[in-house]
Amino acid sequence: MKYEKTIGLEIHVRIKSETKMFCGCKNAVELASEPNMHVCPVCMGFPGALPALNAEVIRLGVIGGMLMDCEVNTHSRFDRKSYFYPDLPTSFQTTQMYETIVGKGKVRVMVNGELREYEIHHMHLENDAGKLTHAGGKTLCDYNRAGSPLMEIVTEPVFHDKEEVMEFLRELQKMFRAWGVSDADMEKWQLRCDVNISLAPEWSGELGTRVELKNLNSFSAIGRAIDGESHRQERLLLSGKHIEQETRGWDDDRGMSVTQRSKEDAMDYRYFPEPDLLPLDLPEDFIEGCRQSLVELPIDKRLKYLNEYDLKDDDARILTADKDLSDYFEALVSLTNDPKKSCSYITTILLALINEVEEVSSIKDVKFEVKELARVIELVNADELSSTNSKQVVEELVRNGGSADLIIDENNLRQKNDMSALESIVDEVIASCAPQVADYKSGNQNIFWFFVGQCMKASKGQGNPKIFNELLKKKLG
Ligand SMILES: [Zn+2]
């Protein structure tokens, strides 16, 4: 018997607003140098303190929803989810249980070179809790994060393997970063994920009992958790046991999931409409303003690079991984009109140098103008610069900036195409290499590249290897 796994996700994404969701405290938990720096009576839940909804959170949330092609609800409202825990000073979370800001949508993702679509059930807004640190038998409470805005994205159960989940999360990360909705850095808990997994016999057309794995915050842990939990369920099903509906935690060190709570201990959160906030009615012009900021999505760029520019999917993926890089690539293409060569100079030369040169850590830091790289490509295409020497020019540009033409002239790198000068070099090489010429003529074809190499050396790397090639073929017969 084969089992198919079905996976749904609940994803929490920290919205990158200047201030928290309902107060004026800085929403900068990662930047806070000390605990409890960014707190006030509202996010600390002091009696009588009233929340004031942050318009920027709404704007970024609506854009986040639009990026996932979701319906935006002009009317939504907030509810209180009541529970007591030391990291939640208000004793309730302000969330959207019944009428959410964003409804159904879909996200297009490339998985193994194929375009797929994954449905979103809804997205709602809510605030985060603080952070507890347990040390030396004591618990320390830090409320810098309390009241930070979150989007909770709930997908339909539409994934069947971990690659789909990973690519989907990467696509969200790309879009949210490009539009400044969130930095979505999993290590900083700006994006964390609950994974629901169920197994059912293949082709049964049914969903099995669902088990929820809570709070996964790295791509690799998500992959291991999906594998580990689906193996656990498969073992149970194969031995005739049934799966309990429950919430489990993933213990990454032990490589297994452990029970946290069963369906029977489900909490009663006593949801009720938030009495201190009015329902949220979004004006049409506000929604329209958000929509206007939605230019080409990363997936549309990727499809354009594949279909119009004829790039390989791997290259299209790399170039669209971050907005600065795809902006740079497009600026370069607009100057060179040569997408393939522009892509290869960026992906194979420029990115490798950025990795290598210490002072430069991203495409934003390069010290030269994009037109200089376009000039390098233009000269290579015009046979005035060899591709070998072009790498040296790009390296110099990355290290010290400047102008491509100046670097080429200072280092004598301009390719010589002067036929008669190159011909005399070829003649000299042939005259000085009599034994190799004899060897070649007696049938050793492999030695041909030795002559090309000798000509390049004699021309100090400046001769056009194509012309040497032709002249040598003609003269050696
Ligand atoms: Zn506050």
Short mmCIF file of C-alpha atoms and ligand atoms in Angstrom, two decimals, residues 20 22-26 38-44 143 146-147, ligand 1:
data_model
loop_
_atom_site.label_atom_id
_atom_site.label_comp_id
_atom_site.label_asym_id
_atom_site.label_seq_id
_atom_site.Cartn_x
_atom_site.Cartn_y
_atom_site.Cartn_z
CA LYS A 20 3.90 48.27 16.27
CA PHE A 22 -1.64 49.29 17.97
CA CYS A 23 0.84 51.70 19.58
CA GLY A 24 3.70 54.04 18.68
CA CYS A 25 6.49 51.76 19.94
CA LYS A 26 9.23 50.92 17.45
CA HIS A 38 10.24 49.33 22.98
CA VAL A 39 7.23 49.04 25.28
CA CYS A 40 4.37 51.27 26.43
CA PRO A 41 1.09 50.94 28.37
CA VAL A 42 -0.75 49.73 25.22
CA CYS A 43 1.54 46.84 24.29
CA MET A 44 2.05 46.04 27.99
CA TYR A 143 8.14 42.53 25.52
CA ALA A 146 4.75 42.17 22.04
CA GLY A 147 2.33 43.95 19.70
ZN ZN B 1 3.78 49.99 22.76
#
